[in-house]
Each structure stands twice: as structure tokens, then as C-alpha cells.
PDB file of C-alpha atoms in Angstrom:
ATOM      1  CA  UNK A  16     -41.172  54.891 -56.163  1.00  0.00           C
ATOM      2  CA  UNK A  17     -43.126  57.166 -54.183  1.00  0.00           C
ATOM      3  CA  UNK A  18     -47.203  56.479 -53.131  1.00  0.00           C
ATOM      4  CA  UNK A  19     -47.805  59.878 -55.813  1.00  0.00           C
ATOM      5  CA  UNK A  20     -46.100  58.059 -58.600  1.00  0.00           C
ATOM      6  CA  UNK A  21     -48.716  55.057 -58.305  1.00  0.00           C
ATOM      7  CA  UNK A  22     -52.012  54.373 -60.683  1.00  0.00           C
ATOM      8  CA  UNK A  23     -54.474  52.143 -59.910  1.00  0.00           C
ATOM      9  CA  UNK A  24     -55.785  50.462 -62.832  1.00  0.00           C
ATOM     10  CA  UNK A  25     -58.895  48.024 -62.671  1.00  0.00           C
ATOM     11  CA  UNK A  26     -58.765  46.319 -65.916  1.00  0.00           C
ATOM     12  CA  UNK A  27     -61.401  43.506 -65.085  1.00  0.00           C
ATOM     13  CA  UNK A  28     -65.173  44.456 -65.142  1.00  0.00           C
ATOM     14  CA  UNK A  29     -66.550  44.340 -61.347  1.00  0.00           C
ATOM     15  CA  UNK A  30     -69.302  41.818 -62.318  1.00  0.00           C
ATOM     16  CA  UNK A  31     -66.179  39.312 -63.638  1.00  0.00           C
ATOM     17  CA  UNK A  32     -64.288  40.095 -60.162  1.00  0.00           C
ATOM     18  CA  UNK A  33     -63.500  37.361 -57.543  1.00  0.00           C
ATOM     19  CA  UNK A  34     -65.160  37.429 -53.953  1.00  0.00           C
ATOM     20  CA  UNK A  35     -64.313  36.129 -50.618  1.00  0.00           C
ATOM     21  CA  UNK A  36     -66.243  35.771 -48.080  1.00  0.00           C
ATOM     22  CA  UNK A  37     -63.965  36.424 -44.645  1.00  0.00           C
ATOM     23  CA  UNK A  38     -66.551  35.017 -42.373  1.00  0.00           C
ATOM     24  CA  UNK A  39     -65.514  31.480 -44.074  1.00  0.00           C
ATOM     25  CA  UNK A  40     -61.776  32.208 -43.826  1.00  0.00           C
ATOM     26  CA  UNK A  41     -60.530  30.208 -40.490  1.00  0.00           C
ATOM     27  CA  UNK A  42     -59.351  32.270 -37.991  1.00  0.00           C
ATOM     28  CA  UNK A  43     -56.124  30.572 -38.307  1.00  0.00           C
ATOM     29  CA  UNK A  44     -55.439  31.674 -41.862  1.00  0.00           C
ATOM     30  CA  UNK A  45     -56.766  35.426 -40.879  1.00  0.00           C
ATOM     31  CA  UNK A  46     -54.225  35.699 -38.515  1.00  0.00           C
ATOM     32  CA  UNK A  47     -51.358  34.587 -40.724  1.00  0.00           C
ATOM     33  CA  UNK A  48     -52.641  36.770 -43.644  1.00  0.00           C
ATOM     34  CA  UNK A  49     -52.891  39.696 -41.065  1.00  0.00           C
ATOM     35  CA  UNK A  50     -49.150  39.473 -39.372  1.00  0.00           C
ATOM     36  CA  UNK A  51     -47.790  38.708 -43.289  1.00  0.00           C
ATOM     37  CA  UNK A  52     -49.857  42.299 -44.414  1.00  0.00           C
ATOM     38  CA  UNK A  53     -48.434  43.760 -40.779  1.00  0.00           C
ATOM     39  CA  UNK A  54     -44.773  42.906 -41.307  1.00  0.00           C
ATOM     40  CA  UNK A  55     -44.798  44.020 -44.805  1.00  0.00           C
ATOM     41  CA  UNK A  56     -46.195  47.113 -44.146  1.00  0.00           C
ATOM     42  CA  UNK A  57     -43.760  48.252 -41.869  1.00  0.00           C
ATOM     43  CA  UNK A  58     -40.635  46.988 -43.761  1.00  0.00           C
ATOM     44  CA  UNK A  59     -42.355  49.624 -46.157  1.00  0.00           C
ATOM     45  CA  UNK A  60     -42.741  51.799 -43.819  1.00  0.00           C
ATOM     46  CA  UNK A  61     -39.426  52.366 -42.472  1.00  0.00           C
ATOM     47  CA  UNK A  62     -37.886  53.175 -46.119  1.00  0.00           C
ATOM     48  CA  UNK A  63     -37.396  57.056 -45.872  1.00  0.00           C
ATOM     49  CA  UNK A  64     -38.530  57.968 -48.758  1.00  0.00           C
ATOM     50  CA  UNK A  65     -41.955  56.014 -48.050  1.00  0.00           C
ATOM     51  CA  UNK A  66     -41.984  58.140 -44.593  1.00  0.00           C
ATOM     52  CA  UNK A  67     -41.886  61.473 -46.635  1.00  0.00           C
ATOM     53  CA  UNK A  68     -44.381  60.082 -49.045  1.00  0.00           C
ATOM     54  CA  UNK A  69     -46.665  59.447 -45.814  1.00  0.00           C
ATOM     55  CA  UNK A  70     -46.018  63.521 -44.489  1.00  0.00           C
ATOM     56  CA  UNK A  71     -46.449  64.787 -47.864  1.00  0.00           C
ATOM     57  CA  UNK A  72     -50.080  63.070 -47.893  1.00  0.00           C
ATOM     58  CA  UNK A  73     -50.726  63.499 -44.134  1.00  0.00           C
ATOM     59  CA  UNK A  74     -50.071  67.506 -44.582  1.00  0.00           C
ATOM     60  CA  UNK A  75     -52.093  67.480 -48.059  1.00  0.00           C
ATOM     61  CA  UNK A  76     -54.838  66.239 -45.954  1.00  0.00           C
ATOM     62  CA  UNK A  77     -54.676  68.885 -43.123  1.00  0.00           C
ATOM     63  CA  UNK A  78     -54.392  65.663 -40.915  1.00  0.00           C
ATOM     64  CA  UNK A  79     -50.341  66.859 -39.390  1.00  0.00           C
TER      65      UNK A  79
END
């Protein structure tokens, strides 16, 4: 499925909406959350069809 094909839907009210606060995160567990959201990304990333997604939204945006 393509990035074009995806809808973001925000079904609960922003008031009702969890919160973190990073700055109480240890670094530790940043880190791990960070290289976990880095590797996934560019598994993602090297699908083709993902990489055409990415051009077709690059060019869109005059930014290739």
C-alpha cells in the first residue's frame, strides 16, 4: 500500500489524548525507541514501491 493510499483518522478527542513527557523518558529507553523507529524505517524504505511513493511526493513538492 502506497503513502497516497493512507488516511489518518483521529477518532479520540485531543483533550482525552495521552501525553508523554520525553524529558522524563531515560536516555536509555530513548535510544532503544530511536534505533527500533530507525531500523523500521528503512526496512520500509528499501521496498520499491515505498521508494516511488517517496519520488512521487518529493517531485509533488518541487523538493527533486
Amino acid at each position: 500500500m502506497g503513502m497516497k493510499e493512507f488516511e489518518l483518522v483521529i477518532a479520540t478527542p485531543v483533550d482525552q489524548r495521552p501525553e508523554l513527557d520525553t524529558k522524563k523518558v531515560p536516555g536509555h529507553a530513548q535510544d532503544t525507541l530511536a534505533r527500533a523507529i530507525l531500523a523500521a524505517v528503512t526496512r520500509e524504505f528499501q521496498r520499491p514501491e515505498v521508494q516511488e511513493d517517496y519520488r512521487r511526493w518529493k517531485k509533488a513538492r518541487g523538493l527533486s
